[in-house]
mmCIF file of C-alpha atoms and ligand atoms in Angstrom:
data_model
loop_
_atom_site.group_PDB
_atom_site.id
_atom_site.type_symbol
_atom_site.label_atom_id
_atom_site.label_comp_id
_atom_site.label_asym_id
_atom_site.label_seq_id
_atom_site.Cartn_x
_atom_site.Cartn_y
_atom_site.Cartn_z
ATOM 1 C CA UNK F 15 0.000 0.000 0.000
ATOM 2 C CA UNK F 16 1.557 3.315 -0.769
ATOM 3 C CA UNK F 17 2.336 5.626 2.240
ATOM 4 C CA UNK F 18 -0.156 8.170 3.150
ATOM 5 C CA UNK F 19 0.185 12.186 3.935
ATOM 6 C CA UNK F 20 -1.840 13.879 6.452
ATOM 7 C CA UNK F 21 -5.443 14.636 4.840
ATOM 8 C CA UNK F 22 -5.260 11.816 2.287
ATOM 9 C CA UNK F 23 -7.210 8.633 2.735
ATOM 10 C CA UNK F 24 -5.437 5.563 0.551
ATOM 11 C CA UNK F 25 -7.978 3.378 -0.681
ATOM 12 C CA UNK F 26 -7.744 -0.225 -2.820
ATOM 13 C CA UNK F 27 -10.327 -2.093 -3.876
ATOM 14 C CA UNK F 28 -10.736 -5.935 -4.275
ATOM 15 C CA UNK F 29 -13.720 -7.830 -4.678
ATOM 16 C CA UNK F 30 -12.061 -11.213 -3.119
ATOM 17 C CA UNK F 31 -10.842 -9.396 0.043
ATOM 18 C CA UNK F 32 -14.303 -10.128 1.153
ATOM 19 C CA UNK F 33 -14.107 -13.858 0.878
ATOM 20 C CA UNK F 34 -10.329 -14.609 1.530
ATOM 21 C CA UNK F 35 -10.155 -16.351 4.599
ATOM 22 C CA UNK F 36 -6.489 -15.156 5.676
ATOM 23 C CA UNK F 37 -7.677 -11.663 4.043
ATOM 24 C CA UNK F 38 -8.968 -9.966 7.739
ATOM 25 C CA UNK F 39 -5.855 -11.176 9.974
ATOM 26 C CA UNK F 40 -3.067 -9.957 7.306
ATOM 27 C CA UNK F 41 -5.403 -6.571 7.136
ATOM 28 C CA UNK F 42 -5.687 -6.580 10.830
ATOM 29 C CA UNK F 43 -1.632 -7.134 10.908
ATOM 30 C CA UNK F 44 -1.025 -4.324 8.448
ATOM 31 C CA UNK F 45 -3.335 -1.589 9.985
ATOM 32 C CA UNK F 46 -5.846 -2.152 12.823
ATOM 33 C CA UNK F 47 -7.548 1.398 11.898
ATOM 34 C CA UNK F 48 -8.344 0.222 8.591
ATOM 35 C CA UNK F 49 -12.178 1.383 7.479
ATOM 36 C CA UNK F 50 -13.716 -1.909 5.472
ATOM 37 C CA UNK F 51 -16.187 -0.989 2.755
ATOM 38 C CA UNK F 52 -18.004 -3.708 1.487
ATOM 39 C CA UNK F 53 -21.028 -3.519 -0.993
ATOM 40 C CA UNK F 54 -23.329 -6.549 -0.663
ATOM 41 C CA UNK F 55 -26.429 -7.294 -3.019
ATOM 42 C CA UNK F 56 -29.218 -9.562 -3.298
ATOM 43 C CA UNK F 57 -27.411 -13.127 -2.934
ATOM 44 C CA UNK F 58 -29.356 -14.660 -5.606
ATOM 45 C CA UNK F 59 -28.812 -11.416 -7.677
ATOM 46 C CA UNK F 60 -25.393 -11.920 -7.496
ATOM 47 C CA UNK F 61 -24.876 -15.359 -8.084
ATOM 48 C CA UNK F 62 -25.979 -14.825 -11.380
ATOM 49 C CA UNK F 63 -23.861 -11.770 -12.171
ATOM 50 C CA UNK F 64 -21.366 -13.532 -11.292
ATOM 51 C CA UNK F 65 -22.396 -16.590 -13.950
ATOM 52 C CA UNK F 66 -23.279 -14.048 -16.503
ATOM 53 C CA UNK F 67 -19.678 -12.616 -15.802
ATOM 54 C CA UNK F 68 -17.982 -16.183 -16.576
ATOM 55 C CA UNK F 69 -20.352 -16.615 -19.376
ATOM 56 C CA UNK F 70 -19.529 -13.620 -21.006
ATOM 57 C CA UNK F 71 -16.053 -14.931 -21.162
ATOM 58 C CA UNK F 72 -16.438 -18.790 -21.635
ATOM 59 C CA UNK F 73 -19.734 -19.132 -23.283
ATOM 60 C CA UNK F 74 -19.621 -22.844 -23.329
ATOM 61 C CA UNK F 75 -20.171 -23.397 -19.809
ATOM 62 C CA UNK F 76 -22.880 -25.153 -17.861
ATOM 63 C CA UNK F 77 -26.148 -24.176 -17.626
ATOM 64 C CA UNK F 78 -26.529 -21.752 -14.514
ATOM 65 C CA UNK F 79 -29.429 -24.629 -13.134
ATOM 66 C CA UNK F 80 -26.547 -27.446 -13.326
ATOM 67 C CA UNK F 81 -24.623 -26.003 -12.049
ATOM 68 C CA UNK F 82 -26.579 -24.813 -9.101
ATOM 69 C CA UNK F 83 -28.386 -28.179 -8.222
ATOM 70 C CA UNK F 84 -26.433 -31.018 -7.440
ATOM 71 C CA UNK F 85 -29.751 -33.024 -7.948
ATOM 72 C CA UNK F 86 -32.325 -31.632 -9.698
ATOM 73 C CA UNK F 87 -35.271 -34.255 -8.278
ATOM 74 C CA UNK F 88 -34.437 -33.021 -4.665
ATOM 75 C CA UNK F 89 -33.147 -29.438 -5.215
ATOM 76 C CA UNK F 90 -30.195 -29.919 -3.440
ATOM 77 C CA UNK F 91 -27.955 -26.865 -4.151
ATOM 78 C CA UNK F 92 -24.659 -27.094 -4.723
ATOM 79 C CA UNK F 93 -22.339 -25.766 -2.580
ATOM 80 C CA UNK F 94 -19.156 -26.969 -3.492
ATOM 81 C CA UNK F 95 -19.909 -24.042 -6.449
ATOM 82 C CA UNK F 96 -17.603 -20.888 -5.008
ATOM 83 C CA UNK F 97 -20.190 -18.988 -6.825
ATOM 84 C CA UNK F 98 -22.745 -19.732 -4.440
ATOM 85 C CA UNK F 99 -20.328 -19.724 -1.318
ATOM 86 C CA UNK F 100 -19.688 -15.940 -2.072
ATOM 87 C CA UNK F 101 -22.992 -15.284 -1.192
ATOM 88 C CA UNK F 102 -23.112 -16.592 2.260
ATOM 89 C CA UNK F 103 -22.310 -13.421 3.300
ATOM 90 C CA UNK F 104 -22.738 -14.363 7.753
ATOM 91 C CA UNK F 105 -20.264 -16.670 6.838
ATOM 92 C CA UNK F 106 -17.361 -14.024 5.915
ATOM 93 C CA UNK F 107 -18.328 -11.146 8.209
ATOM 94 C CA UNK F 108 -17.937 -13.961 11.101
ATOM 95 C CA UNK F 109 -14.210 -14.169 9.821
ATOM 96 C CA UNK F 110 -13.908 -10.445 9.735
ATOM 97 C CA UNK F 111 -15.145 -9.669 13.039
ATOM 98 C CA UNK F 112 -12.842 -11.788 14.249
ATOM 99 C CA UNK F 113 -10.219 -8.937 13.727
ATOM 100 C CA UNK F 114 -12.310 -5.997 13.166
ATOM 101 C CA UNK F 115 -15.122 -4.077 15.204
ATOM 102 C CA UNK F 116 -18.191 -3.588 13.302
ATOM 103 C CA UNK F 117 -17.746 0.469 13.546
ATOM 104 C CA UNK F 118 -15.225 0.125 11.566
ATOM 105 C CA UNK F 119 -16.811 -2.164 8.654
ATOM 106 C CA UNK F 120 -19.423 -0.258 6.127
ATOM 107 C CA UNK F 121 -21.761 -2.383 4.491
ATOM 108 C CA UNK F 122 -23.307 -0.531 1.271
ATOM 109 C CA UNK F 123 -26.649 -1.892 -0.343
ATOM 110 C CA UNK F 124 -25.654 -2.918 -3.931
ATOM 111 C CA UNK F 125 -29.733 -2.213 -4.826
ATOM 112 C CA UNK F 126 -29.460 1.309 -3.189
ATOM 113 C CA UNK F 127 -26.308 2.172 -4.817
ATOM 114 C CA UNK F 128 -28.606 1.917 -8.117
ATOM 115 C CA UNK F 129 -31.796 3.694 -7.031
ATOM 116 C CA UNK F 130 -30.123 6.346 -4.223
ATOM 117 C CA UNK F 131 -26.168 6.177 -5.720
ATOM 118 C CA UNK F 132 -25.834 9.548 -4.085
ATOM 119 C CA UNK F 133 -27.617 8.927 -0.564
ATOM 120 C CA UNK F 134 -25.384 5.498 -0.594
ATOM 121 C CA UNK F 135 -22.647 7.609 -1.193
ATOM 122 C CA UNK F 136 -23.326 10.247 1.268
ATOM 123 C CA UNK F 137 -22.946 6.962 3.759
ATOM 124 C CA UNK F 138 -19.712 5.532 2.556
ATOM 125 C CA UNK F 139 -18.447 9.710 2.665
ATOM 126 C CA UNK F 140 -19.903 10.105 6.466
ATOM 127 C CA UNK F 141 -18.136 6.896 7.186
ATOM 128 C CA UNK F 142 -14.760 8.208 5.957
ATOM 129 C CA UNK F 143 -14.794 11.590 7.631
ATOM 130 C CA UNK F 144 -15.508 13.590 4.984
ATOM 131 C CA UNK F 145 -17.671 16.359 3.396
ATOM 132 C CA UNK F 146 -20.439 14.990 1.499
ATOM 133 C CA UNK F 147 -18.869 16.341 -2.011
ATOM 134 C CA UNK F 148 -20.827 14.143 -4.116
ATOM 135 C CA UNK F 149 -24.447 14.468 -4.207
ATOM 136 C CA UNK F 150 -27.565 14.033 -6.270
ATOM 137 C CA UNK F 151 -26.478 16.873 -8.575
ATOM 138 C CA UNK F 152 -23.449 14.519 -9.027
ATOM 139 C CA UNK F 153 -26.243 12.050 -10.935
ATOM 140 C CA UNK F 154 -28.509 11.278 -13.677
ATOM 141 C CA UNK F 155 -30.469 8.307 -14.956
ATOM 142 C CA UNK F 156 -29.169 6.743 -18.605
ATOM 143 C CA UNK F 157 -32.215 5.416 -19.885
ATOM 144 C CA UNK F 158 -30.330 3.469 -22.252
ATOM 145 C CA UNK F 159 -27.884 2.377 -20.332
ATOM 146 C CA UNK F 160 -30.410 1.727 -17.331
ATOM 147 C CA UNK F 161 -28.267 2.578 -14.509
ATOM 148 C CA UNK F 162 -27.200 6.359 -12.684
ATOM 149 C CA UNK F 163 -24.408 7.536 -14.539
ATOM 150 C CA UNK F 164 -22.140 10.486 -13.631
ATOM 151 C CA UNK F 165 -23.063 13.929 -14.997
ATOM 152 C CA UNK F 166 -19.119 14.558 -15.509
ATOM 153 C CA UNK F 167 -16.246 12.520 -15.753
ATOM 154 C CA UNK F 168 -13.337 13.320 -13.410
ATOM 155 C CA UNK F 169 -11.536 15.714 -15.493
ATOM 156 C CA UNK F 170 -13.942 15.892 -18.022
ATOM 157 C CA UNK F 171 -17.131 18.028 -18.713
ATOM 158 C CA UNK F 172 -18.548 14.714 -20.273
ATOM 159 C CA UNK F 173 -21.197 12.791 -18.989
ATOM 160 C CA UNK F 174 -19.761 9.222 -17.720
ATOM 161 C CA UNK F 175 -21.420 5.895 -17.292
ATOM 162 C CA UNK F 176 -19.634 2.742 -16.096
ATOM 163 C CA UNK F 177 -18.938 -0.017 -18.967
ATOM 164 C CA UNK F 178 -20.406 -2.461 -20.741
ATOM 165 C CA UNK F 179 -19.137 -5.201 -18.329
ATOM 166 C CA UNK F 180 -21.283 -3.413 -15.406
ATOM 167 C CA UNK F 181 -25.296 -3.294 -15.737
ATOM 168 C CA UNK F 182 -25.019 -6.676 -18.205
ATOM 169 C CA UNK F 183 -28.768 -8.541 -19.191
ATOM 170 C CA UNK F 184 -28.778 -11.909 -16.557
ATOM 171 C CA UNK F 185 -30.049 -15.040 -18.592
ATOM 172 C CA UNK F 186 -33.605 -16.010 -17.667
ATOM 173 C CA UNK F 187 -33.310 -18.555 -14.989
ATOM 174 C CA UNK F 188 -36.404 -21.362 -14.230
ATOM 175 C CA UNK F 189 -37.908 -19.672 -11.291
ATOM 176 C CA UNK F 190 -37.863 -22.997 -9.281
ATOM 177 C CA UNK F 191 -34.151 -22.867 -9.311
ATOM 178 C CA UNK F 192 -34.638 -19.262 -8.439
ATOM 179 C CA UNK F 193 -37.132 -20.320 -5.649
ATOM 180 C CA UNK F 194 -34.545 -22.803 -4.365
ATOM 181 C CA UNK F 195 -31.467 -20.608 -4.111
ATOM 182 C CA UNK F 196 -33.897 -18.040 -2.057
ATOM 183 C CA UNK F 197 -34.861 -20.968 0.245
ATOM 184 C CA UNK F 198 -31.145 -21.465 0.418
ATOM 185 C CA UNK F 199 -30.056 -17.697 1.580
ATOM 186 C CA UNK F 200 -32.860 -17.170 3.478
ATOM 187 C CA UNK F 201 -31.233 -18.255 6.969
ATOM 188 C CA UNK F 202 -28.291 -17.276 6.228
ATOM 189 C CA UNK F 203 -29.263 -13.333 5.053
ATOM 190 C CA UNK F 204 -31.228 -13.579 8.509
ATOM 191 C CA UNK F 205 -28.573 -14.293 10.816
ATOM 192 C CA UNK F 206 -26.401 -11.509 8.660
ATOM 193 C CA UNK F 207 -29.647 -8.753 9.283
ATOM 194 C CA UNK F 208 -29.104 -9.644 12.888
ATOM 195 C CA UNK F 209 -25.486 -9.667 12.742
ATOM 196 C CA UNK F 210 -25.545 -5.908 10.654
ATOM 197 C CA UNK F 211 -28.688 -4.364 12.912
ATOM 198 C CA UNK F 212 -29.637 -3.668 9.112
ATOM 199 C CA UNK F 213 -32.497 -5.486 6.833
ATOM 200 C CA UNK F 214 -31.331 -5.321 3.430
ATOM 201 C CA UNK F 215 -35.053 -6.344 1.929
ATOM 202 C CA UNK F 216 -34.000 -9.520 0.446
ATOM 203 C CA UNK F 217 -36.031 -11.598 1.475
ATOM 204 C CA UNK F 218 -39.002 -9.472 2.088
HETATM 205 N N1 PPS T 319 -24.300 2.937 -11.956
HETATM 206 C C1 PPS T 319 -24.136 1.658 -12.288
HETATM 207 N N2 PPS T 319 -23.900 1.295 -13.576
HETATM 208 C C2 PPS T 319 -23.730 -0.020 -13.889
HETATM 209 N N3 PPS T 319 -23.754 -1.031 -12.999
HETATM 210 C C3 PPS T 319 -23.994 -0.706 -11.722
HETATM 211 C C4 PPS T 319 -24.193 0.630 -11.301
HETATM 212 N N4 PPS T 319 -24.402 0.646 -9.966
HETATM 213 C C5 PPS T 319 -24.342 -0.620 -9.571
HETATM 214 N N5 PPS T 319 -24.109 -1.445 -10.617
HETATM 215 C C6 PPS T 319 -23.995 -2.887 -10.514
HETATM 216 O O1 PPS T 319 -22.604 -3.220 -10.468
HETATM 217 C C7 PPS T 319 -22.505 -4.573 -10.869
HETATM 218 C C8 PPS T 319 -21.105 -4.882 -11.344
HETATM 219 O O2 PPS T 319 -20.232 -4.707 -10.297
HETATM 220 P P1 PPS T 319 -19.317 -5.856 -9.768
HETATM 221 O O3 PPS T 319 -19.150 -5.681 -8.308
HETATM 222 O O4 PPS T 319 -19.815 -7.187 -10.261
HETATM 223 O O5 PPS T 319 -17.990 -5.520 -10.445
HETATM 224 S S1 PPS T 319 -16.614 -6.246 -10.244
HETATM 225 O O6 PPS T 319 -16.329 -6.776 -11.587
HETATM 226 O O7 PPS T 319 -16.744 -7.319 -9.271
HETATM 227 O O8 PPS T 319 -15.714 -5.202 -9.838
HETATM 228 C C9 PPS T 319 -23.504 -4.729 -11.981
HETATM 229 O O9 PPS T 319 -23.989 -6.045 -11.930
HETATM 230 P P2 PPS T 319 -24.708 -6.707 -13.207
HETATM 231 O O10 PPS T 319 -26.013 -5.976 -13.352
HETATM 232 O O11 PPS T 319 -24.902 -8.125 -12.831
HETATM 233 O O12 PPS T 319 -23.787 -6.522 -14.374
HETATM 234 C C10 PPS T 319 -24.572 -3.668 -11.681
HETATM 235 O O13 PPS T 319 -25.824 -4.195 -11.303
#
């Protein structure tokens, strides 16, 4: 990590971090202070982003229902499938708290950073210590594209929305796989509601 001057923040981003078991004690080892950010979405949602993601790249893979069910007749999921181990999201902040206080770990709504990017934002800039720079002005909505976009680039007077590999179509799924994997993260999304003091609407 590069050093940091008084007034700046240094911040790195990796979407494993969250999942790596030794991730939290070599963290802890490098800076207790450290503020965790982690944005969290709809399990089921994400599961297939994440398929979508691998199928953009390897499109002769597995359906997304085989590979999900170990046995279709029973509906037993499979959870040998990191893709669906990500999602057990209790699981990793049990490894994190291990190490870290929860006042010092931000969890950010993946839905609301779509419908309220700037109130999400405002969160993640109260949580840092700092003025709330960006707001809604900061925003529009890109029909086309579907998703808040910024209203200018850093360094730019351009308007700037995030790529084509962000806001990608998801397959359509048979809703009884869809039905199971809810059934699946159901407990689990509870106990991390409880864990968080915050409902994130998933399974509502
Ligand atoms: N403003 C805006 N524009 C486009 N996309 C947005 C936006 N805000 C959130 N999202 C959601 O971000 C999802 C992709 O982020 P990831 O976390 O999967 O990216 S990463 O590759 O792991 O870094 C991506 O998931 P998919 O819809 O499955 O592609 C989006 O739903």
């Amino acid at each position: 990590m590069p050093r940091t001057l008084d007034g700046q923040i240094t911040m790195e981003k990796t979407p494993s971090y969250f999942v790596t078991k030794e991730a939290p004690a070599r963290i802890a080892a490098m800076s207790k202070d450290a503020k965790l950010i982690v944005v969290v979405r709809d399990p089921v949602t994400r599961v297939i982003s994440d398929y979508t993601q691998t199928l953009s790249k390897r499109p002769d893979i597995p359906t997304f229902e085989s590979l999900t069910l170990k046995n279709s007749t029973t509906g037993l999921i499979d959870i040998s499938w990191s893709a669906i181990q990500i999602g057990v999201y209790a699981k990793h902040l049990e490894n994190w708290l291990q190490y870290f206080p929860m006042k010092q770990i931000l969890l950010v709504s993946g839905e609301r950073l779509i419908t309220d990017p700037a109130g999400e934002l405002g969160r993640v800039q109260d949580f840092l210590g700092l003025k709330r720079i960006i707001t809604d002005k900061h925003f529009y909505f890109n029909r086309t594209k579907g998703f808040p976009c910024l209203k200018k680039a850093e360094g730019s007077s351009k308007p700037h929305c995030l790529g084509k590999t962000k806001g990608r179509t998801h397959p359509n799924i048979d809703p009884q796989v869809v039905q199971r994997l809810r059934e699946f993260y159901r407990p689990f999304n509870m106990k991390f509601y409880q864990m968080t003091g915050h409902d994130f609407g998933w399974d509502s």
